[in-house]
């Protein structure tokens, strides 16, 4: 009889030394998942939040060191106000409910994006969560909120221009490493794997610099359906890829953080 796979630990056919150290995710399809079930769209976001929680725990259990998720883009403000309000309240509720567990499980949380337009109470909670978990090392959890990739690059360019203008660095010091140092994901390595659910095949302004060499995995599953078995399949696919970075020989295995 075939034994079902036990996903609580890394499935045996995945090579721990060839796992991505950093996985990025565009969580798409919450609304469609809910609509298909005759539920309001926000029920999809609630279910999607459960999926993120389990994926984060899965990364921790399987030895993946960093997870970056796109929770709210700069374009998401264009959604109906009731949905935006629901999402912001959901972030707040989740943070209040999960912070102690994240702290206990060694999760370091960081919010990437311009937090200033968010309600002050939520901003304060986010700052508190970042400060409280800043020395945790088991898994790094980045949540992109009011994030836009082009905006990130504009801000990085301004930052460097200021450094040059005030003489802190010379124009000759401006190279890829200098730019990477002023991005929101610094000092994490770039994600080796991006997952986008719901059949869409776009980057939607998510980490345009950091995803330049990333393997892109698209699945038709809707985000609330993306469980450990689906993550396992994505990792199997990833391990079947040869990362060459434009050269001929396969690249060495990913460096740990
Ligand atoms: C995309 O589905 C999903 C979002 C814009 C929100 C993602 C937010 C969560 C999963 C909630 C909690 C997350 C964290 C990390 C606190 P969609 O609404 O675009 O779905 P559709 O394309 O089917 O309309």
PDB file of C-alpha atoms and ligand atoms in Angstrom:
ATOM      1  CA  UNK A   1       0.000   0.000   0.000  1.00  0.00           C
ATOM      2  CA  UNK A   2       1.320   3.478  -0.854  1.00  0.00           C
ATOM      3  CA  UNK A   3       1.937   5.487   2.311  1.00  0.00           C
ATOM      4  CA  UNK A   4       0.650   9.089   2.181  1.00  0.00           C
ATOM      5  CA  UNK A   5       3.478  11.637   2.371  1.00  0.00           C
ATOM      6  CA  UNK A   6       3.942  13.112   5.803  1.00  0.00           C
ATOM      7  CA  UNK A   7       4.516  16.806   5.194  1.00  0.00           C
ATOM      8  CA  UNK A   8       5.494  17.694   8.751  1.00  0.00           C
ATOM      9  CA  UNK A   9       9.150  17.233   7.824  1.00  0.00           C
ATOM     10  CA  UNK A  10      10.959  17.756   4.525  1.00  0.00           C
ATOM     11  CA  UNK A  11       9.742  15.089   2.051  1.00  0.00           C
ATOM     12  CA  UNK A  12      12.551  12.596   1.517  1.00  0.00           C
ATOM     13  CA  UNK A  13      12.974  13.185  -2.209  1.00  0.00           C
ATOM     14  CA  UNK A  14      13.760  16.886  -1.722  1.00  0.00           C
ATOM     15  CA  UNK A  15      17.458  17.646  -1.278  1.00  0.00           C
ATOM     16  CA  UNK A  16      17.929  19.880   1.752  1.00  0.00           C
ATOM     17  CA  UNK A  17      21.155  21.297   0.284  1.00  0.00           C
ATOM     18  CA  UNK A  18      19.370  22.337  -2.917  1.00  0.00           C
ATOM     19  CA  UNK A  19      16.380  24.093  -1.354  1.00  0.00           C
ATOM     20  CA  UNK A  20      15.919  27.779  -2.092  1.00  0.00           C
ATOM     21  CA  UNK A  21      17.047  29.820   0.909  1.00  0.00           C
ATOM     22  CA  UNK A  22      14.527  32.560   0.085  1.00  0.00           C
ATOM     23  CA  UNK A  23      11.078  32.056  -1.449  1.00  0.00           C
ATOM     24  CA  UNK A  24       8.896  34.936  -2.668  1.00  0.00           C
ATOM     25  CA  UNK A  25       5.148  34.543  -3.137  1.00  0.00           C
ATOM     26  CA  UNK A  26       2.433  36.467  -4.960  1.00  0.00           C
ATOM     27  CA  UNK A  27      -0.683  35.222  -3.167  1.00  0.00           C
ATOM     28  CA  UNK A  28      -3.338  35.559  -5.842  1.00  0.00           C
ATOM     29  CA  UNK A  29      -6.894  34.232  -6.163  1.00  0.00           C
ATOM     30  CA  UNK A  30      -8.410  34.810  -2.719  1.00  0.00           C
ATOM     31  CA  UNK A  31     -11.408  36.622  -4.212  1.00  0.00           C
ATOM     32  CA  UNK A  32     -12.044  33.961  -6.863  1.00  0.00           C
ATOM     33  CA  UNK A  33     -11.761  31.197  -4.276  1.00  0.00           C
ATOM     34  CA  UNK A  34     -14.503  32.847  -2.220  1.00  0.00           C
ATOM     35  CA  UNK A  35     -16.716  33.699  -5.205  1.00  0.00           C
ATOM     36  CA  UNK A  36     -16.559  30.092  -6.430  1.00  0.00           C
ATOM     37  CA  UNK A  37     -18.015  29.069  -3.076  1.00  0.00           C
ATOM     38  CA  UNK A  38     -20.715  31.728  -3.021  1.00  0.00           C
ATOM     39  CA  UNK A  39     -18.885  33.571  -0.220  1.00  0.00           C
ATOM     40  CA  UNK A  40     -17.958  37.260   0.024  1.00  0.00           C
ATOM     41  CA  UNK A  41     -14.428  38.033  -1.287  1.00  0.00           C
ATOM     42  CA  UNK A  42     -13.187  38.813   2.200  1.00  0.00           C
ATOM     43  CA  UNK A  43     -13.775  35.184   3.204  1.00  0.00           C
ATOM     44  CA  UNK A  44     -11.051  34.352   0.672  1.00  0.00           C
ATOM     45  CA  UNK A  45      -8.636  36.740   2.377  1.00  0.00           C
ATOM     46  CA  UNK A  46      -9.420  35.156   5.743  1.00  0.00           C
ATOM     47  CA  UNK A  47      -8.721  31.700   4.327  1.00  0.00           C
ATOM     48  CA  UNK A  48      -5.639  33.041   2.526  1.00  0.00           C
ATOM     49  CA  UNK A  49      -4.269  34.209   5.851  1.00  0.00           C
ATOM     50  CA  UNK A  50      -4.458  30.614   7.144  1.00  0.00           C
ATOM     51  CA  UNK A  51      -2.524  29.504   4.074  1.00  0.00           C
ATOM     52  CA  UNK A  52       0.261  32.037   4.748  1.00  0.00           C
ATOM     53  CA  UNK A  53       0.484  30.883   8.333  1.00  0.00           C
ATOM     54  CA  UNK A  54       0.931  27.284   7.315  1.00  0.00           C
ATOM     55  CA  UNK A  55       3.422  28.119   4.566  1.00  0.00           C
ATOM     56  CA  UNK A  56       5.524  30.076   7.041  1.00  0.00           C
ATOM     57  CA  UNK A  57       5.477  27.168   9.466  1.00  0.00           C
ATOM     58  CA  UNK A  58       6.322  24.830   6.609  1.00  0.00           C
ATOM     59  CA  UNK A  59       9.363  26.953   5.681  1.00  0.00           C
ATOM     60  CA  UNK A  60      10.481  26.713   9.283  1.00  0.00           C
ATOM     61  CA  UNK A  61       9.888  22.938   9.433  1.00  0.00           C
ATOM     62  CA  UNK A  62      11.634  22.274   6.111  1.00  0.00           C
ATOM     63  CA  UNK A  63      14.645  24.545   6.648  1.00  0.00           C
ATOM     64  CA  UNK A  64      13.829  27.399   4.245  1.00  0.00           C
ATOM     65  CA  UNK A  65      15.281  30.505   5.781  1.00  0.00           C
ATOM     66  CA  UNK A  66      13.261  33.357   4.311  1.00  0.00           C
ATOM     67  CA  UNK A  67       9.732  33.887   2.978  1.00  0.00           C
ATOM     68  CA  UNK A  68       8.593  37.152   1.378  1.00  0.00           C
ATOM     69  CA  UNK A  69       4.882  37.551   0.608  1.00  0.00           C
ATOM     70  CA  UNK A  70       3.027  40.252  -1.313  1.00  0.00           C
ATOM     71  CA  UNK A  71       0.160  41.116   1.029  1.00  0.00           C
ATOM     72  CA  UNK A  72      -0.878  44.574  -0.243  1.00  0.00           C
ATOM     73  CA  UNK A  73       0.425  46.417  -3.266  1.00  0.00           C
ATOM     74  CA  UNK A  74       0.417  50.158  -3.865  1.00  0.00           C
ATOM     75  CA  UNK A  75      -2.302  49.439  -6.461  1.00  0.00           C
ATOM     76  CA  UNK A  76      -4.546  47.583  -3.967  1.00  0.00           C
ATOM     77  CA  UNK A  77      -5.828  50.948  -2.624  1.00  0.00           C
ATOM     78  CA  UNK A  78      -7.993  51.028  -5.768  1.00  0.00           C
ATOM     79  CA  UNK A  79     -10.170  48.198  -4.417  1.00  0.00           C
ATOM     80  CA  UNK A  80     -13.544  48.985  -2.822  1.00  0.00           C
ATOM     81  CA  UNK A  81     -12.993  50.773   0.489  1.00  0.00           C
ATOM     82  CA  UNK A  82     -14.779  47.990   2.424  1.00  0.00           C
ATOM     83  CA  UNK A  83     -12.287  45.407   1.123  1.00  0.00           C
ATOM     84  CA  UNK A  84      -9.272  47.626   1.862  1.00  0.00           C
ATOM     85  CA  UNK A  85     -10.563  48.234   5.384  1.00  0.00           C
ATOM     86  CA  UNK A  86     -11.146  44.526   5.872  1.00  0.00           C
ATOM     87  CA  UNK A  87      -7.596  43.706   4.761  1.00  0.00           C
ATOM     88  CA  UNK A  88      -6.024  46.301   7.048  1.00  0.00           C
ATOM     89  CA  UNK A  89      -8.099  45.034   9.992  1.00  0.00           C
ATOM     90  CA  UNK A  90      -7.133  41.466   9.099  1.00  0.00           C
ATOM     91  CA  UNK A  91      -3.418  42.393   9.232  1.00  0.00           C
ATOM     92  CA  UNK A  92      -3.987  43.947  12.632  1.00  0.00           C
ATOM     93  CA  UNK A  93      -5.959  40.991  14.004  1.00  0.00           C
ATOM     94  CA  UNK A  94      -3.389  38.523  12.700  1.00  0.00           C
ATOM     95  CA  UNK A  95      -0.517  40.432  14.210  1.00  0.00           C
ATOM     96  CA  UNK A  96      -2.191  40.636  17.589  1.00  0.00           C
ATOM     97  CA  UNK A  97      -3.086  36.953  17.506  1.00  0.00           C
ATOM     98  CA  UNK A  98       0.115  35.508  16.060  1.00  0.00           C
ATOM     99  CA  UNK A  99       2.914  37.676  17.419  1.00  0.00           C
ATOM    100  CA  UNK A 100       3.539  35.637  20.562  1.00  0.00           C
ATOM    101  CA  UNK A 101       3.652  32.387  18.553  1.00  0.00           C
ATOM    102  CA  UNK A 102       5.999  33.908  15.983  1.00  0.00           C
ATOM    103  CA  UNK A 103       8.282  35.091  18.753  1.00  0.00           C
ATOM    104  CA  UNK A 104       8.274  31.639  20.354  1.00  0.00           C
ATOM    105  CA  UNK A 105       8.979  29.941  17.023  1.00  0.00           C
ATOM    106  CA  UNK A 106      11.949  32.172  16.192  1.00  0.00           C
ATOM    107  CA  UNK A 107      10.297  34.104  13.346  1.00  0.00           C
ATOM    108  CA  UNK A 108      11.712  37.509  12.495  1.00  0.00           C
ATOM    109  CA  UNK A 109       9.025  39.629  10.851  1.00  0.00           C
ATOM    110  CA  UNK A 110       9.666  42.676   8.682  1.00  0.00           C
ATOM    111  CA  UNK A 111       7.201  44.813   6.766  1.00  0.00           C
ATOM    112  CA  UNK A 112       8.449  46.035   3.412  1.00  0.00           C
ATOM    113  CA  UNK A 113       6.831  49.096   1.891  1.00  0.00           C
ATOM    114  CA  UNK A 114       5.681  52.594   2.743  1.00  0.00           C
ATOM    115  CA  UNK A 115       3.765  52.087   5.966  1.00  0.00           C
ATOM    116  CA  UNK A 116       3.006  55.803   6.468  1.00  0.00           C
ATOM    117  CA  UNK A 117      -0.512  55.812   4.897  1.00  0.00           C
ATOM    118  CA  UNK A 118      -1.655  52.920   7.134  1.00  0.00           C
ATOM    119  CA  UNK A 119      -3.776  53.565  10.240  1.00  0.00           C
ATOM    120  CA  UNK A 120      -1.500  54.696  13.072  1.00  0.00           C
ATOM    121  CA  UNK A 121      -2.528  51.830  15.345  1.00  0.00           C
ATOM    122  CA  UNK A 122      -1.533  49.318  12.694  1.00  0.00           C
ATOM    123  CA  UNK A 123       1.768  51.106  12.035  1.00  0.00           C
ATOM    124  CA  UNK A 124       2.569  51.040  15.760  1.00  0.00           C
ATOM    125  CA  UNK A 125       1.776  47.333  15.945  1.00  0.00           C
ATOM    126  CA  UNK A 126       3.960  46.616  12.916  1.00  0.00           C
ATOM    127  CA  UNK A 127       6.869  48.564  14.415  1.00  0.00           C
ATOM    128  CA  UNK A 128       6.410  46.723  17.695  1.00  0.00           C
ATOM    129  CA  UNK A 129       6.402  43.335  15.926  1.00  0.00           C
ATOM    130  CA  UNK A 130       9.558  44.203  13.975  1.00  0.00           C
ATOM    131  CA  UNK A 131      11.350  45.409  17.098  1.00  0.00           C
ATOM    132  CA  UNK A 132      10.227  42.464  19.219  1.00  0.00           C
ATOM    133  CA  UNK A 133      11.343  39.804  16.733  1.00  0.00           C
ATOM    134  CA  UNK A 134      14.461  41.527  15.371  1.00  0.00           C
ATOM    135  CA  UNK A 135      16.949  39.080  16.863  1.00  0.00           C
ATOM    136  CA  UNK A 136      15.065  35.909  15.886  1.00  0.00           C
ATOM    137  CA  UNK A 137      16.926  33.752  13.386  1.00  0.00           C
ATOM    138  CA  UNK A 138      14.919  30.628  12.646  1.00  0.00           C
ATOM    139  CA  UNK A 139      12.980  32.073   9.719  1.00  0.00           C
ATOM    140  CA  UNK A 140      12.744  35.535   8.228  1.00  0.00           C
ATOM    141  CA  UNK A 141       9.191  36.547   7.271  1.00  0.00           C
ATOM    142  CA  UNK A 142       8.863  39.615   5.048  1.00  0.00           C
ATOM    143  CA  UNK A 143       5.411  40.987   4.431  1.00  0.00           C
ATOM    144  CA  UNK A 144       5.195  43.487   1.576  1.00  0.00           C
ATOM    145  CA  UNK A 145       2.503  46.019   2.505  1.00  0.00           C
ATOM    146  CA  UNK A 146       1.832  49.126   0.431  1.00  0.00           C
ATOM    147  CA  UNK A 147       4.811  47.902  -1.563  1.00  0.00           C
ATOM    148  CA  UNK A 148       5.601  48.785  -5.166  1.00  0.00           C
ATOM    149  CA  UNK A 149       8.793  47.640  -6.864  1.00  0.00           C
ATOM    150  CA  UNK A 150       9.305  50.717  -9.014  1.00  0.00           C
ATOM    151  CA  UNK A 151       8.737  52.945  -5.990  1.00  0.00           C
ATOM    152  CA  UNK A 152      11.360  50.898  -4.138  1.00  0.00           C
ATOM    153  CA  UNK A 153      13.840  51.517  -6.969  1.00  0.00           C
ATOM    154  CA  UNK A 154      13.044  55.245  -7.064  1.00  0.00           C
ATOM    155  CA  UNK A 155      13.592  55.475  -3.289  1.00  0.00           C
ATOM    156  CA  UNK A 156      16.851  53.514  -3.601  1.00  0.00           C
ATOM    157  CA  UNK A 157      18.043  55.822  -6.393  1.00  0.00           C
ATOM    158  CA  UNK A 158      17.246  58.908  -4.310  1.00  0.00           C
ATOM    159  CA  UNK A 159      19.078  57.420  -1.352  1.00  0.00           C
ATOM    160  CA  UNK A 160      22.195  56.806  -3.435  1.00  0.00           C
ATOM    161  CA  UNK A 161      21.973  60.232  -5.072  1.00  0.00           C
ATOM    162  CA  UNK A 162      21.906  61.780  -1.586  1.00  0.00           C
ATOM    163  CA  UNK A 163      24.921  59.724  -0.517  1.00  0.00           C
ATOM    164  CA  UNK A 164      26.813  60.957  -3.592  1.00  0.00           C
ATOM    165  CA  UNK A 165      25.627  64.549  -3.157  1.00  0.00           C
ATOM    166  CA  UNK A 166      26.834  64.728   0.434  1.00  0.00           C
ATOM    167  CA  UNK A 167      30.145  63.069  -0.463  1.00  0.00           C
ATOM    168  CA  UNK A 168      29.546  59.892   1.590  1.00  0.00           C
ATOM    169  CA  UNK A 169      30.306  57.816  -1.514  1.00  0.00           C
ATOM    170  CA  UNK A 170      31.730  58.629  -4.926  1.00  0.00           C
ATOM    171  CA  UNK A 171      29.867  58.044  -8.177  1.00  0.00           C
ATOM    172  CA  UNK A 172      32.330  55.237  -8.937  1.00  0.00           C
ATOM    173  CA  UNK A 173      31.108  53.380  -5.847  1.00  0.00           C
ATOM    174  CA  UNK A 174      27.622  53.127  -7.323  1.00  0.00           C
ATOM    175  CA  UNK A 175      27.370  49.531  -8.450  1.00  0.00           C
ATOM    176  CA  UNK A 176      24.912  46.630  -8.086  1.00  0.00           C
ATOM    177  CA  UNK A 177      26.058  45.909  -4.545  1.00  0.00           C
ATOM    178  CA  UNK A 178      25.562  49.552  -3.520  1.00  0.00           C
ATOM    179  CA  UNK A 179      22.047  49.541  -4.912  1.00  0.00           C
ATOM    180  CA  UNK A 180      21.202  46.190  -3.302  1.00  0.00           C
ATOM    181  CA  UNK A 181      22.287  47.630   0.053  1.00  0.00           C
ATOM    182  CA  UNK A 182      19.580  50.299  -0.045  1.00  0.00           C
ATOM    183  CA  UNK A 183      16.735  47.970  -1.037  1.00  0.00           C
ATOM    184  CA  UNK A 184      14.093  46.901   1.469  1.00  0.00           C
ATOM    185  CA  UNK A 185      15.120  43.235   1.376  1.00  0.00           C
ATOM    186  CA  UNK A 186      18.738  43.961   2.378  1.00  0.00           C
ATOM    187  CA  UNK A 187      20.643  41.973   3.704  1.00  0.00           C
ATOM    188  CA  UNK A 188      18.707  38.919   2.482  1.00  0.00           C
ATOM    189  CA  UNK A 189      19.906  37.132  -0.650  1.00  0.00           C
ATOM    190  CA  UNK A 190      17.596  37.471  -3.654  1.00  0.00           C
ATOM    191  CA  UNK A 191      14.769  34.897  -3.759  1.00  0.00           C
ATOM    192  CA  UNK A 192      15.766  31.817  -5.758  1.00  0.00           C
ATOM    193  CA  UNK A 193      12.103  30.875  -6.268  1.00  0.00           C
ATOM    194  CA  UNK A 194       8.983  32.962  -6.903  1.00  0.00           C
ATOM    195  CA  UNK A 195       5.564  31.322  -6.665  1.00  0.00           C
ATOM    196  CA  UNK A 196       2.455  32.968  -8.087  1.00  0.00           C
ATOM    197  CA  UNK A 197      -0.925  31.303  -7.725  1.00  0.00           C
ATOM    198  CA  UNK A 198      -4.205  31.551  -9.661  1.00  0.00           C
ATOM    199  CA  UNK A 199      -2.846  31.160 -13.193  1.00  0.00           C
ATOM    200  CA  UNK A 200      -1.643  34.756 -13.622  1.00  0.00           C
ATOM    201  CA  UNK A 201       1.849  35.009 -15.087  1.00  0.00           C
ATOM    202  CA  UNK A 202       3.043  38.505 -14.203  1.00  0.00           C
ATOM    203  CA  UNK A 203       5.318  40.047 -11.601  1.00  0.00           C
ATOM    204  CA  UNK A 204       2.889  42.905 -10.865  1.00  0.00           C
ATOM    205  CA  UNK A 205       5.605  45.286  -9.647  1.00  0.00           C
ATOM    206  CA  UNK A 206       6.841  42.803  -7.021  1.00  0.00           C
ATOM    207  CA  UNK A 207      10.599  42.855  -6.300  1.00  0.00           C
ATOM    208  CA  UNK A 208      11.670  43.734  -9.878  1.00  0.00           C
ATOM    209  CA  UNK A 209      15.370  44.039  -8.963  1.00  0.00           C
ATOM    210  CA  UNK A 210      15.518  41.053  -6.634  1.00  0.00           C
ATOM    211  CA  UNK A 211      13.719  38.674  -9.047  1.00  0.00           C
ATOM    212  CA  UNK A 212      16.069  39.291 -11.987  1.00  0.00           C
ATOM    213  CA  UNK A 213      17.498  35.732 -11.884  1.00  0.00           C
ATOM    214  CA  UNK A 214      14.750  33.995  -9.932  1.00  0.00           C
ATOM    215  CA  UNK A 215      13.034  30.806 -11.085  1.00  0.00           C
ATOM    216  CA  UNK A 216       9.364  31.656 -11.695  1.00  0.00           C
ATOM    217  CA  UNK A 217       6.750  29.060 -10.765  1.00  0.00           C
ATOM    218  CA  UNK A 218       3.136  29.613 -11.786  1.00  0.00           C
ATOM    219  CA  UNK A 219       0.279  27.393 -10.653  1.00  0.00           C
ATOM    220  CA  UNK A 220      -3.448  27.464 -11.404  1.00  0.00           C
ATOM    221  CA  UNK A 221      -4.269  26.766  -7.752  1.00  0.00           C
ATOM    222  CA  UNK A 222      -5.936  29.669  -5.984  1.00  0.00           C
ATOM    223  CA  UNK A 223      -4.014  30.995  -2.987  1.00  0.00           C
ATOM    224  CA  UNK A 224      -6.281  29.473  -0.269  1.00  0.00           C
ATOM    225  CA  UNK A 225      -5.722  26.070  -1.942  1.00  0.00           C
ATOM    226  CA  UNK A 226      -1.923  26.313  -1.846  1.00  0.00           C
ATOM    227  CA  UNK A 227      -1.091  23.779   0.848  1.00  0.00           C
ATOM    228  CA  UNK A 228       2.071  21.881   1.816  1.00  0.00           C
ATOM    229  CA  UNK A 229       1.525  19.361  -0.984  1.00  0.00           C
ATOM    230  CA  UNK A 230       1.436  22.228  -3.490  1.00  0.00           C
ATOM    231  CA  UNK A 231       4.585  23.752  -1.985  1.00  0.00           C
ATOM    232  CA  UNK A 232       6.264  20.355  -2.217  1.00  0.00           C
ATOM    233  CA  UNK A 233       5.415  20.245  -5.948  1.00  0.00           C
ATOM    234  CA  UNK A 234       6.823  23.729  -6.451  1.00  0.00           C
ATOM    235  CA  UNK A 235      10.050  22.707  -4.715  1.00  0.00           C
ATOM    236  CA  UNK A 236      10.278  19.503  -6.757  1.00  0.00           C
ATOM    237  CA  UNK A 237       9.949  21.633  -9.894  1.00  0.00           C
ATOM    238  CA  UNK A 238      12.593  24.044  -8.564  1.00  0.00           C
ATOM    239  CA  UNK A 239      15.023  21.229  -7.835  1.00  0.00           C
ATOM    240  CA  UNK A 240      14.595  20.029 -11.423  1.00  0.00           C
ATOM    241  CA  UNK A 241      15.773  23.389 -12.771  1.00  0.00           C
ATOM    242  CA  UNK A 242      19.407  24.133 -13.504  1.00  0.00           C
ATOM    243  CA  UNK A 243      20.304  27.668 -12.504  1.00  0.00           C
ATOM    244  CA  UNK A 244      22.943  28.955 -14.918  1.00  0.00           C
ATOM    245  CA  UNK A 245      22.753  32.775 -14.554  1.00  0.00           C
ATOM    246  CA  UNK A 246      23.497  33.174 -18.270  1.00  0.00           C
ATOM    247  CA  UNK A 247      26.567  30.902 -18.172  1.00  0.00           C
ATOM    248  CA  UNK A 248      26.874  27.302 -19.335  1.00  0.00           C
ATOM    249  CA  UNK A 249      27.557  25.244 -16.221  1.00  0.00           C
ATOM    250  CA  UNK A 250      24.861  24.785 -13.549  1.00  0.00           C
ATOM    251  CA  UNK A 251      25.269  27.328 -10.776  1.00  0.00           C
ATOM    252  CA  UNK A 252      26.485  26.153  -7.375  1.00  0.00           C
ATOM    253  CA  UNK A 253      23.852  25.292  -4.800  1.00  0.00           C
ATOM    254  CA  UNK A 254      22.308  28.271  -3.022  1.00  0.00           C
ATOM    255  CA  UNK A 255      24.336  29.829  -0.211  1.00  0.00           C
ATOM    256  CA  UNK A 256      22.720  29.795   3.194  1.00  0.00           C
ATOM    257  CA  UNK A 257      21.947  33.186   4.730  1.00  0.00           C
TER     258      UNK A 257
HETATM  259  C1  LIG B   1      -4.863  38.491  -3.768  1.00  0.00           C
HETATM  260  O1  LIG B   1      -6.081  37.839  -4.071  1.00  0.00           O
HETATM  261  C2  LIG B   1      -4.689  38.685  -2.339  1.00  0.00           C
HETATM  262  C3  LIG B   1      -4.502  39.867  -1.689  1.00  0.00           C
HETATM  263  C4  LIG B   1      -4.425  41.175  -2.375  1.00  0.00           C
HETATM  264  C5  LIG B   1      -4.399  39.946  -0.216  1.00  0.00           C
HETATM  265  C6  LIG B   1      -3.463  38.976   0.424  1.00  0.00           C
HETATM  266  C7  LIG B   1      -3.694  38.984   1.879  1.00  0.00           C
HETATM  267  C8  LIG B   1      -3.781  37.889   2.652  1.00  0.00           C
HETATM  268  C9  LIG B   1      -3.620  36.505   2.168  1.00  0.00           C
HETATM  269  C10 LIG B   1      -4.125  38.106   4.079  1.00  0.00           C
HETATM  270  C11 LIG B   1      -3.108  37.985   5.139  1.00  0.00           C
HETATM  271  C12 LIG B   1      -1.682  38.052   4.835  1.00  0.00           C
HETATM  272  C13 LIG B   1      -0.685  38.403   5.704  1.00  0.00           C
HETATM  273  C14 LIG B   1       0.695  38.085   5.353  1.00  0.00           C
HETATM  274  C15 LIG B   1      -0.883  39.111   6.972  1.00  0.00           C
HETATM  275  P1  LIG B   1      -7.179  38.658  -4.860  1.00  0.00           P
HETATM  276  O2  LIG B   1      -8.037  39.374  -3.890  1.00  0.00           O
HETATM  277  O3  LIG B   1      -6.508  39.526  -5.870  1.00  0.00           O
HETATM  278  O4  LIG B   1      -7.988  37.509  -5.546  1.00  0.00           O
HETATM  279  P2  LIG B   1      -8.667  37.561  -6.987  1.00  0.00           P
HETATM  280  O5  LIG B   1      -7.546  37.778  -7.967  1.00  0.00           O
HETATM  281  O6  LIG B   1      -9.301  36.219  -7.101  1.00  0.00           O
HETATM  282  O7  LIG B   1      -9.630  38.689  -6.970  1.00  0.00           O
END
